[in-house]
Short mmCIF file of C-alpha atoms in Angstrom, two decimals:
data_model
loop_
_atom_site.label_atom_id
_atom_site.label_comp_id
_atom_site.label_asym_id
_atom_site.label_seq_id
_atom_site.Cartn_x
_atom_site.Cartn_y
_atom_site.Cartn_z
CA UNK A 17 -14.07 -12.64 -8.52
CA UNK A 18 -10.44 -11.48 -8.09
CA UNK A 19 -11.54 -7.86 -7.61
CA UNK A 20 -14.14 -8.93 -5.04
CA UNK A 21 -11.47 -10.74 -3.05
CA UNK A 22 -9.16 -7.72 -3.21
CA UNK A 23 -11.91 -5.36 -2.01
CA UNK A 24 -12.87 -7.77 0.78
CA UNK A 25 -9.27 -7.84 1.97
CA UNK A 26 -8.95 -4.03 1.80
CA UNK A 27 -12.16 -3.51 3.77
CA UNK A 28 -11.17 -6.14 6.36
CA UNK A 29 -7.78 -4.49 6.93
CA UNK A 30 -9.40 -1.05 7.18
CA UNK A 31 -11.97 -2.36 9.66
CA UNK A 32 -9.22 -3.79 11.85
CA UNK A 33 -7.33 -0.48 11.79
CA UNK A 34 -10.45 1.53 12.67
CA UNK A 35 -11.31 -0.91 15.45
CA UNK A 36 -7.91 -0.29 17.02
CA UNK A 37 -8.40 3.48 16.66
CA UNK A 38 -11.88 3.25 18.18
CA UNK A 39 -10.58 1.36 21.20
CA UNK A 40 -8.03 4.08 21.92
CA UNK A 41 -10.66 6.79 21.59
CA UNK A 42 -13.10 4.92 23.83
CA UNK A 43 -10.39 4.55 26.45
CA UNK A 44 -9.75 8.29 26.37
CA UNK A 45 -6.28 7.80 24.95
CA UNK A 46 -4.98 10.03 22.15
CA UNK A 47 -5.02 8.25 18.81
CA UNK A 48 -1.50 9.58 18.27
CA UNK A 49 0.76 11.11 20.90
CA UNK A 50 1.86 14.66 20.18
CA UNK A 51 5.48 15.30 19.26
CA UNK A 52 5.98 19.03 20.01
CA UNK A 53 8.43 21.09 18.04
CA UNK A 54 9.40 24.74 17.74
CA UNK A 55 7.49 27.01 15.33
CA UNK A 56 8.85 26.81 11.81
CA UNK A 57 11.37 29.59 11.10
CA UNK A 58 10.08 30.41 7.60
CA UNK A 59 7.20 32.65 6.54
CA UNK A 60 4.72 33.12 3.73
CA UNK A 61 7.14 35.13 1.61
CA UNK A 62 9.58 32.23 1.68
CA UNK A 63 6.86 29.88 0.45
CA UNK A 64 5.82 32.33 -2.27
CA UNK A 65 9.42 32.52 -3.48
CA UNK A 66 9.67 28.72 -3.57
CA UNK A 67 6.39 28.50 -5.51
CA UNK A 68 7.61 31.06 -8.07
CA UNK A 69 10.88 29.18 -8.42
CA UNK A 70 9.00 25.93 -9.01
CA UNK A 71 6.81 27.48 -11.73
CA UNK A 72 9.84 29.04 -13.41
CA UNK A 73 11.72 25.73 -13.26
CA UNK A 74 8.71 23.90 -14.73
CA UNK A 75 8.56 26.33 -17.67
CA UNK A 76 12.32 26.16 -18.20
CA UNK A 77 12.58 22.36 -18.12
CA UNK A 78 9.51 22.02 -20.35
CA UNK A 79 11.13 24.31 -22.93
CA UNK A 80 14.36 22.32 -22.73
CA UNK A 81 12.51 19.01 -23.07
CA UNK A 82 10.52 20.23 -26.08
CA UNK A 83 13.65 21.66 -27.73
CA UNK A 84 15.53 18.37 -27.34
CA UNK A 85 12.51 16.15 -28.13
CA UNK A 86 13.47 15.69 -31.81
CA UNK A 87 16.84 14.27 -30.78
CA UNK A 88 15.43 11.54 -28.57
CA UNK A 89 12.47 10.93 -30.89
CA UNK A 90 14.90 10.22 -33.73
CA UNK A 91 16.97 8.00 -31.45
CA UNK A 92 14.03 5.70 -30.72
CA UNK A 93 12.07 5.98 -33.98
CA UNK A 94 12.06 7.48 -37.47
CA UNK A 95 9.69 10.28 -36.45
CA UNK A 96 9.97 13.48 -38.45
CA UNK A 97 11.54 16.38 -36.54
CA UNK A 98 8.55 18.69 -37.04
CA UNK A 99 6.15 15.97 -35.98
CA UNK A 100 8.25 15.31 -32.88
CA UNK A 101 8.13 18.98 -31.84
CA UNK A 102 4.36 19.12 -32.40
CA UNK A 103 3.76 15.95 -30.38
CA UNK A 104 6.06 17.13 -27.59
CA UNK A 105 3.82 20.17 -27.12
CA UNK A 106 0.67 18.05 -26.68
CA UNK A 107 0.22 16.31 -23.32
CA UNK A 108 -2.05 13.59 -24.74
CA UNK A 109 0.69 12.10 -26.96
CA UNK A 110 3.40 9.67 -25.82
CA UNK A 111 6.15 12.21 -26.47
CA UNK A 112 4.15 14.97 -24.80
CA UNK A 113 3.56 12.79 -21.74
CA UNK A 114 7.27 12.01 -21.52
CA UNK A 115 8.07 15.75 -21.72
CA UNK A 116 5.48 16.51 -19.03
CA UNK A 117 6.72 13.81 -16.64
CA UNK A 118 10.43 14.55 -17.02
CA UNK A 119 10.09 18.33 -16.76
CA UNK A 120 7.79 17.96 -13.76
CA UNK A 121 10.24 15.73 -11.90
CA UNK A 122 13.18 18.00 -12.73
CA UNK A 123 11.27 21.09 -11.56
CA UNK A 124 10.15 19.38 -8.36
CA UNK A 125 13.66 18.31 -7.40
CA UNK A 126 15.02 21.77 -8.21
CA UNK A 127 12.38 23.37 -5.98
CA UNK A 128 13.04 20.94 -3.11
CA UNK A 129 16.80 21.51 -3.20
CA UNK A 130 16.31 25.27 -3.43
CA UNK A 131 13.85 25.25 -0.51
CA UNK A 132 16.22 23.27 1.72
CA UNK A 133 19.21 25.47 0.94
CA UNK A 134 17.32 28.78 1.02
CA UNK A 135 15.50 28.15 4.29
CA UNK A 136 18.65 26.85 5.97
CA UNK A 137 20.61 29.93 4.86
CA UNK A 138 17.92 32.54 5.48
CA UNK A 139 16.31 31.28 8.68
CA UNK A 140 18.63 28.60 10.03
CA UNK A 141 16.06 25.84 9.47
CA UNK A 142 17.25 22.44 10.63
CA UNK A 143 16.28 18.96 9.44
CA UNK A 144 13.78 18.61 12.30
CA UNK A 145 11.96 21.75 11.13
CA UNK A 146 11.25 19.93 7.87
CA UNK A 147 10.09 16.81 9.68
CA UNK A 148 13.20 14.94 8.59
CA UNK A 149 14.66 12.48 11.08
CA UNK A 150 16.02 8.93 10.99
CA UNK A 151 15.84 8.24 14.72
CA UNK A 152 12.42 6.55 14.63
CA UNK A 153 12.27 5.41 11.03
CA UNK A 154 11.03 1.90 11.83
CA UNK A 155 8.21 3.22 13.99
CA UNK A 156 7.38 5.86 11.37
CA UNK A 157 7.05 3.26 8.62
CA UNK A 158 4.89 1.09 10.89
CA UNK A 159 2.71 4.08 11.75
CA UNK A 160 2.39 4.99 8.08
CA UNK A 161 1.38 1.43 7.20
CA UNK A 162 -1.35 1.45 9.87
CA UNK A 163 -2.60 4.84 8.66
CA UNK A 164 -2.65 3.53 5.09
CA UNK A 165 -4.74 0.56 6.22
CA UNK A 166 -7.21 2.96 7.82
CA UNK A 167 -7.59 5.39 4.88
CA UNK A 168 -7.26 3.09 1.85
CA UNK A 169 -10.81 1.72 1.84
CA UNK A 170 -12.56 5.10 2.42
CA UNK A 171 -10.40 6.89 -0.18
CA UNK A 172 -10.69 4.21 -2.86
CA UNK A 173 -14.36 3.63 -2.06
CA UNK A 174 -15.17 7.32 -2.47
CA UNK A 175 -13.16 7.43 -5.69
CA UNK A 176 -15.09 4.42 -7.03
CA UNK A 177 -18.48 5.95 -6.21
CA UNK A 178 -17.65 9.36 -7.67
CA UNK A 179 -16.19 7.87 -10.84
CA UNK A 180 -19.69 6.59 -11.68
CA UNK A 181 -20.83 10.21 -12.01
CA UNK A 182 -17.72 11.91 -13.42
CA UNK A 183 -16.54 10.89 -16.89
CA UNK A 184 -13.34 12.95 -16.84
CA UNK A 185 -10.21 11.00 -15.96
CA UNK A 186 -6.58 11.75 -15.16
CA UNK A 187 -4.92 12.80 -18.46
CA UNK A 188 -1.82 10.71 -17.71
CA UNK A 189 -3.96 7.59 -17.21
CA UNK A 190 -5.83 8.23 -20.46
CA UNK A 191 -2.59 8.66 -22.41
CA UNK A 192 -1.05 5.52 -20.91
CA UNK A 193 -4.13 3.49 -21.75
CA UNK A 194 -4.13 4.74 -25.35
CA UNK A 195 -0.37 4.37 -25.83
CA UNK A 196 0.93 1.69 -23.44
CA UNK A 197 4.70 1.27 -23.52
CA UNK A 198 7.30 0.06 -21.05
CA UNK A 199 9.19 3.37 -21.18
CA UNK A 200 6.13 5.52 -20.45
CA UNK A 201 5.00 3.24 -17.64
CA UNK A 202 8.49 3.38 -16.12
CA UNK A 203 8.48 7.20 -16.25
CA UNK A 204 4.95 7.41 -14.85
CA UNK A 205 5.83 4.94 -12.09
CA UNK A 206 8.92 6.92 -11.10
CA UNK A 207 6.86 10.12 -11.01
CA UNK A 208 3.83 8.75 -9.15
CA UNK A 209 5.39 6.18 -6.82
CA UNK A 210 8.72 7.78 -5.92
CA UNK A 211 8.65 11.50 -6.64
CA UNK A 212 5.07 12.44 -5.77
CA UNK A 213 5.05 11.10 -2.18
CA UNK A 214 8.40 12.71 -1.36
CA UNK A 215 7.86 16.06 -3.05
CA UNK A 216 4.18 16.61 -2.24
CA UNK A 217 4.53 15.69 1.42
CA UNK A 218 7.55 17.98 1.71
CA UNK A 219 5.71 20.93 0.16
CA UNK A 220 2.22 20.47 1.60
CA UNK A 221 2.90 19.02 5.03
CA UNK A 222 6.39 20.19 6.04
CA UNK A 223 6.46 23.61 4.41
CA UNK A 224 2.85 24.77 4.02
CA UNK A 225 1.11 23.10 6.94
CA UNK A 226 4.17 23.53 9.15
CA UNK A 227 4.04 27.28 8.53
CA UNK A 228 0.25 27.48 8.99
CA UNK A 229 0.49 25.60 12.30
CA UNK A 230 3.20 27.74 13.75
CA UNK A 231 2.66 30.59 16.14
CA UNK A 232 4.67 33.62 15.15
CA UNK A 233 6.10 34.85 18.46
CA UNK A 234 7.53 38.37 18.52
CA UNK A 235 9.75 37.57 21.48
CA UNK A 236 11.83 34.58 22.45
CA UNK A 237 9.81 31.79 24.06
CA UNK A 238 10.88 29.13 26.50
CA UNK A 239 10.79 25.48 25.47
CA UNK A 240 7.80 24.92 27.79
CA UNK A 241 5.86 27.78 26.19
CA UNK A 242 6.63 26.52 22.70
CA UNK A 243 5.51 23.01 23.62
CA UNK A 244 2.28 24.32 25.15
CA UNK A 245 1.57 26.46 22.08
CA UNK A 246 2.27 23.54 19.78
CA UNK A 247 -0.18 21.35 21.72
CA UNK A 248 -3.11 23.52 20.65
CA UNK A 249 -5.07 21.91 17.81
CA UNK A 250 -4.53 23.38 14.36
CA UNK A 251 -7.60 22.24 12.35
CA UNK A 252 -7.50 25.34 10.15
CA UNK A 253 -3.91 24.64 9.12
CA UNK A 254 -4.87 21.10 8.11
CA UNK A 255 -8.00 22.29 6.32
CA UNK A 256 -6.25 25.01 4.29
CA UNK A 257 -3.33 22.81 3.22
CA UNK A 258 -5.79 20.01 2.29
CA UNK A 259 -7.94 22.35 0.20
CA UNK A 260 -4.90 23.62 -1.70
CA UNK A 261 -3.63 20.07 -2.19
CA UNK A 262 -7.00 18.99 -3.64
CA UNK A 263 -7.36 22.13 -5.78
CA UNK A 264 -4.02 21.46 -7.47
CA UNK A 265 -5.44 18.12 -8.67
CA UNK A 266 -8.39 19.70 -10.50
CA UNK A 267 -8.73 18.35 -14.01
CA UNK A 268 -8.12 14.79 -12.83
CA UNK A 269 -11.72 13.68 -12.79
CA UNK A 270 -13.21 12.94 -9.37
CA UNK A 271 -9.76 12.68 -7.76
CA UNK A 272 -9.79 16.05 -5.89
CA UNK A 273 -12.62 14.94 -3.58
CA UNK A 274 -11.04 11.74 -2.19
CA UNK A 275 -7.64 13.45 -2.23
CA UNK A 276 -9.03 16.19 0.00
CA UNK A 277 -10.05 13.62 2.62
CA UNK A 278 -6.71 11.84 2.20
CA UNK A 279 -4.94 15.15 2.81
CA UNK A 280 -6.98 15.69 5.99
CA UNK A 281 -5.73 12.35 7.31
CA UNK A 282 -2.15 13.13 6.27
CA UNK A 283 -2.44 16.58 7.85
CA UNK A 284 -3.57 15.10 11.16
CA UNK A 285 -0.78 12.53 11.00
CA UNK A 286 1.80 15.27 10.45
CA UNK A 287 0.31 17.58 13.09
CA UNK A 288 0.69 14.88 15.73
CA UNK A 289 4.10 13.49 14.75
CA UNK A 290 5.76 16.43 12.94
CA UNK A 291 7.68 13.82 10.97
CA UNK A 292 7.48 13.35 7.21
CA UNK A 293 8.16 9.63 6.96
CA UNK A 294 4.73 8.44 8.23
CA UNK A 295 3.00 10.71 5.69
CA UNK A 296 5.34 9.67 2.88
CA UNK A 297 4.68 6.01 3.72
CA UNK A 298 0.89 6.47 3.44
CA UNK A 299 1.22 8.41 0.18
CA UNK A 300 3.69 5.86 -1.20
CA UNK A 301 1.46 2.88 -0.39
CA UNK A 302 -1.61 4.50 -1.96
CA UNK A 303 0.25 5.42 -5.14
CA UNK A 304 1.82 1.96 -5.39
CA UNK A 305 -1.64 0.38 -5.19
CA UNK A 306 -3.13 2.84 -7.71
CA UNK A 307 -0.26 2.38 -10.15
CA UNK A 308 -0.36 -1.41 -9.80
CA UNK A 309 -4.09 -1.42 -10.59
CA UNK A 310 -3.41 0.77 -13.63
CA UNK A 311 -0.72 -1.61 -14.85
CA UNK A 312 -2.97 -4.65 -14.35
CA UNK A 313 -5.86 -3.00 -16.19
CA UNK A 314 -3.55 -2.26 -19.13
CA UNK A 315 -2.42 -5.85 -19.57
#
C-alpha cells in the first residue's frame, strides 16, 4: 500500500509538470528560453587528455587503495592480511566495494580539478564556459526541481518495466544488499548522491556536450553572430553525449536504457540554459530517491 501511494504521488507530480510544459508548447512559447553563450574554447584533444588522466588516476588510486587495504582492514577487524588483499581486489566484497568507491571518487575529483586548471591555462576558459554561475542559483534549483518532477515517473517507470526482463543488477547494489553496513552505505551515498551528479554533469554536459554543440569558427565572430549560431538546435550533440553516458553504465542491468532517456532530458536542459546547476539538481534528486529506496529495501 505504501509503494502504491508513493507511485501515485510521483505520477501526479509528473502529470502536473507535463501539463505545464504542454500549455507552453500549445501557446507557441519555448519550453525553456535560450541562454546563448560563446563556443567552448576547448577541443577534442583536450577531452581525450582529460579522459586519459582520469583512467590513469583511477588505476593509480585503486593500486594505492589495494596496497593500504590490509592496514584499514586490521584497524576495523581481525582479518588476515592476505585475505584483506584478496578481498580488496574483488568488487563483490565489502572491502573491494570500499576500494572501488574511494578510488573512483578520488580519480573523479583529480580529473575535475585537472580539467578546470588545464582548460583555463591552455584556452582561457572561464567559469561561464563550464556552465558555472551563482547569479541565478535559486531559479536554477527551481528549474531543476520542475525538470525532475517531469522525468522521474518516465525514468523510474521504464526502469521498473525493464527490470522484469533483465536479471542483471548494479554490482554495487548487489554487494550492499549482501553485506549491509553503515560504513558502506555512507560511502555509497557520498559517491551516488554527492559526487556522481557533480562529476558526471561536469564531464558529460559541460565538457562533452558543450564541445559538441560549439561551432568552431576560424575567424573572430561578433557577439551577434555567436548568439545566432548558438540558437541553432544541436540534437546530435545531445544524442551523442547521451549515448556515451548510457554506454558507460553498461553492466548495470537495465539501467543504460532509462539513463539514456534521462541524459536526453538533461542534454536539452543544458542546451537551453548552458548552466550546470539545473542538471545537477535533476541528477541529485533522482539519485537521492534511488538511494533512499535502496536503504529502505535493506532495512
